[in-house]
Amino acid sequence: MTTNDPENPLEERVTRILSRIRERDFRLTPQRLTIIRILATSKDHPSVDEVYQEVRTQFPTTSVATVYKTITLLKELNEVLELGFPDGSNRYDGYRPYPHPHAICTNCRKIMDPEISSVDELSEEMRKKTGYTFSFHRLDFFGLCPECQRKS
Amino acid sequence: MTTNDPENPLEERVTRILSRIRERDFRLTPQRLTIIRILATSKDHPSVDEVYQEVRTQFPTTSVATVYKTITLLKELNEVLELGFPDGSNRYDGYRPYPHPHAICTNCRKIMDPEISSVDELSEEMRKKTGYTFSFHRLDFFGLCPECQRKS
DNA sequence: CTTCATGCAAAACATTTGCAGCTGG
DNA sequence: CCAGCTGCAAATGTTTTGCATGAAG
């Protein structure tokens, strides 16, 4: 489904990003639209290369540079979150572009994004002990997902 | 001071790493010893290049490759922690090589490593909500340190 | 129309690797 | 001695950049 159903939170994200693009007088090219759709509607945190491969199924002449440039733009607009992994690879979340905790499987690479209430508490304790004022954070837990636990 | 004063926690770290190196029958070259000293006794989380420049003051022919190889070895021994930043740069902590929260100044890059009690709570909530079993984590908060707050 | 985006290739980085020669234990 | 380490340079992988052409607004 690619409708603009306002009840669909994934389509809502696409719509929101498009309006921010227009607002700032950036151009809406077919490549950009496609990249935005992929980033905003993927729940599996794709890599640059995965986005690139996916765009190419629709626009075979698209270059990686365009993917990088679009992602850079979306990062500046705070409409996509870059997840930098300890191994140096990057993956992207355009559905929930604000900092939030991740549970990352070191075996199958599956990522979960649970709603966590004790983040504020941790943040507050950090503020008290350091005197820093924080604008963003990165909270990633690495280990085995339930499925990979069973297998091992 | 470069004594082996057991009361000095920095020297204790050096001693501990050296014994792990010997234990596993790795060799103790002068370059390695120097790199280990730098990583274990720096409180300011140096980058590879900073370590490299520092080693070269003592052994001018040292190559970056050696620094990388030594850091890789220490990572495998879990005697140094790699701090991967969102901008892609890496910095290292050989003094507290286990996962712990960081407060990182986005202006002057100063890092603080406070003792935080509510980490276990957060970890437990993550475990309950995802079913994952975690082996390590990354908890980094980005913002302005007290000094940079005053300046701005 | 005019400006901005695209696509290509080259450049820029950070890190890794292959290998000959050296050296710690 | 000799397995393992060093230093050099080349290779790698990822992201960025310059520039001519093309298309959005």
Tab-separated table of N, CA and C (backbone and C1' of nucleotides) in Angstrom, chain A residues 21 26 32 35 39 48 63-77 80, chain C residues 5-10, chain D residues 15-20:
chain	number	residue	atom	x	y	z
A	21	ILE	N	10.693	19.205	3.488
A	21	ILE	CA	11.529	19.434	2.303
A	21	ILE	C	11.002	20.653	1.527
A	26	PHE	N	13.795	22.760	-0.703
A	26	PHE	CA	14.629	21.753	-1.351
A	26	PHE	C	13.777	21.084	-2.425
A	32	ARG	N	14.854	11.235	-4.651
A	32	ARG	CA	14.694	11.641	-3.257
A	32	ARG	C	13.434	11.070	-2.648
A	35	ILE	N	13.984	7.437	-1.873
A	35	ILE	CA	14.864	7.243	-0.717
A	35	ILE	C	14.124	7.575	0.580
A	39	LEU	N	13.429	5.054	3.762
A	39	LEU	CA	13.911	5.351	5.110
A	39	LEU	C	12.777	5.511	6.111
A	48	VAL	N	23.173	2.113	4.098
A	48	VAL	CA	23.230	2.917	2.873
A	48	VAL	C	23.136	2.019	1.652
A	63	SER	N	22.993	6.910	-8.266
A	63	SER	CA	24.339	6.658	-7.754
A	63	SER	C	24.338	6.676	-6.228
A	64	VAL	N	25.359	6.015	-5.636
A	64	VAL	CA	25.471	6.038	-4.174
A	64	VAL	C	25.571	7.449	-3.651
A	65	ALA	N	26.258	8.311	-4.409
A	65	ALA	CA	26.451	9.696	-3.957
A	65	ALA	C	25.106	10.350	-3.662
A	66	THR	N	24.126	10.079	-4.500
A	66	THR	CA	22.799	10.657	-4.286
A	66	THR	C	22.175	10.150	-2.996
A	67	VAL	N	22.372	8.864	-2.729
A	67	VAL	CA	21.850	8.303	-1.480
A	67	VAL	C	22.516	8.987	-0.292
A	68	TYR	N	23.826	9.105	-0.334
A	68	TYR	CA	24.544	9.774	0.752
A	68	TYR	C	24.079	11.217	0.904
A	69	LYS	N	23.953	11.921	-0.224
A	69	LYS	CA	23.556	13.330	-0.149
A	69	LYS	C	22.165	13.485	0.442
A	70	THR	N	21.255	12.604	0.042
A	70	THR	CA	19.890	12.689	0.568
A	70	THR	C	19.861	12.374	2.059
A	71	ILE	N	20.606	11.360	2.457
A	71	ILE	CA	20.642	11.010	3.877
A	71	ILE	C	21.254	12.150	4.691
A	72	THR	N	22.298	12.768	4.162
A	72	THR	CA	22.899	13.922	4.833
A	72	THR	C	21.879	15.035	5.024
A	73	LEU	N	21.110	15.295	3.977
A	73	LEU	CA	20.049	16.314	4.055
A	73	LEU	C	19.041	15.961	5.148
A	74	LEU	N	18.605	14.718	5.158
A	74	LEU	CA	17.598	14.290	6.135
A	74	LEU	C	18.152	14.309	7.561
A	75	LYS	N	19.436	14.033	7.690
A	75	LYS	CA	20.048	14.130	9.011
A	75	LYS	C	20.035	15.581	9.490
A	76	GLU	N	20.348	16.504	8.577
A	76	GLU	CA	20.352	17.920	8.945
A	76	GLU	C	18.957	18.394	9.351
A	77	LEU	N	17.948	17.838	8.706
A	77	LEU	CA	16.566	18.186	9.045
A	77	LEU	C	16.088	17.422	10.277
A	80	VAL	N	16.039	11.814	10.053
A	80	VAL	CA	16.543	10.443	10.032
A	80	VAL	C	17.628	10.326	11.102
C	5	DA	P	19.132	20.884	-3.985
C	5	DA	O5'	19.151	19.811	-5.162
C	5	DA	C5'	17.917	19.361	-5.707
C	5	DA	C4'	18.168	18.178	-6.622
C	5	DA	C3'	18.943	17.036	-5.983
C	5	DA	O3'	18.347	15.824	-6.417
C	5	DA	C1'	20.145	17.873	-7.849
C	6	DT	P	18.992	14.462	-6.116
C	6	DT	O5'	19.736	14.184	-7.489
C	6	DT	C5'	18.953	13.960	-8.660
C	6	DT	C4'	19.859	13.534	-9.801
C	6	DT	C3'	20.645	12.246	-9.525
C	6	DT	O3'	20.404	11.349	-10.601
C	6	DT	C1'	22.087	14.011	-10.243
C	7	DG	P	20.784	9.817	-10.472
C	7	DG	O5'	22.215	9.805	-11.155
C	7	DG	C5'	22.328	10.125	-12.540
C	7	DG	C4'	23.784	10.074	-12.958
C	7	DG	C3'	24.555	8.834	-12.478
C	7	DG	O3'	25.368	8.402	-13.567
C	7	DG	C1'	25.644	10.787	-11.727
C	8	DC	P	25.826	6.913	-13.671
C	8	DC	O5'	27.416	7.026	-13.790
C	8	DC	C5'	27.985	7.860	-14.799
C	8	DC	C4'	29.226	8.551	-14.285
C	8	DC	C3'	30.254	7.625	-13.650
C	8	DC	O3'	31.258	7.312	-14.611
C	8	DC	C1'	30.105	9.772	-12.581
C	9	DA	P	32.399	6.212	-14.246
C	9	DA	O5'	33.663	7.122	-13.927
C	9	DA	C5'	33.710	8.482	-14.386
C	9	DA	C4'	34.736	9.237	-13.583
C	9	DA	C3'	35.868	8.366	-13.046
C	9	DA	O3'	37.092	9.077	-13.133
C	9	DA	C1'	34.766	9.434	-11.244
C	10	DA	P	38.471	8.380	-12.671
C	10	DA	O5'	39.065	9.448	-11.658
C	10	DA	C5'	38.852	10.840	-11.904
C	10	DA	C4'	39.037	11.599	-10.609
C	10	DA	C3'	40.267	11.154	-9.817
C	10	DA	O3'	40.943	12.315	-9.350
C	10	DA	C1'	38.316	10.979	-8.462
D	15	DT	P	29.427	4.646	5.164
D	15	DT	O5'	29.797	6.135	4.716
D	15	DT	C5'	30.687	6.873	5.546
D	15	DT	C4'	31.270	8.036	4.778
D	15	DT	C3'	30.231	9.000	4.192
D	15	DT	O3'	30.461	10.279	4.790
D	15	DT	C1'	31.948	8.518	2.629
D	16	DT	P	29.742	11.597	4.315
D	16	DT	O5'	30.787	12.232	3.284
D	16	DT	C5'	32.117	12.409	3.709
D	16	DT	C4'	32.893	13.176	2.642
D	16	DT	C3'	32.168	14.410	2.096
D	16	DT	O3'	33.123	15.470	2.131
D	16	DT	C1'	32.825	13.013	0.309
D	17	DT	P	32.716	16.961	1.688
D	17	DT	O5'	33.327	17.111	0.215
D	17	DT	C5'	34.581	16.531	-0.087
D	17	DT	C4'	34.917	16.795	-1.550
D	17	DT	C3'	34.256	18.037	-2.155
D	17	DT	O3'	35.242	18.734	-2.896
D	17	DT	C1'	33.720	16.133	-3.446
D	18	DG	P	34.984	20.249	-3.474
D	18	DG	O5'	35.238	20.036	-5.029
D	18	DG	C5'	36.132	19.028	-5.502
D	18	DG	C4'	36.150	19.021	-7.027
D	18	DG	C3'	35.608	20.275	-7.693
D	18	DG	O3'	36.288	20.445	-8.935
D	18	DG	C1'	34.144	18.458	-8.139
D	19	DC	P	36.051	21.762	-9.832
D	19	DC	O5'	35.128	21.176	-11.000
D	19	DC	C5'	35.477	19.959	-11.656
D	19	DC	C4'	34.324	19.479	-12.532
D	19	DC	C3'	33.532	20.622	-13.193
D	19	DC	O3'	33.257	20.257	-14.536
D	19	DC	C1'	32.070	19.167	-12.089
D	20	DA	P	33.168	21.486	-15.647
D	20	DA	O5'	32.269	20.785	-16.767
D	20	DA	C5'	32.603	19.457	-17.206
D	20	DA	C4'	31.334	18.666	-17.490
D	20	DA	C3'	30.319	19.401	-18.384
D	20	DA	O3'	29.824	18.497	-19.359
D	20	DA	C1'	29.279	18.775	-16.346
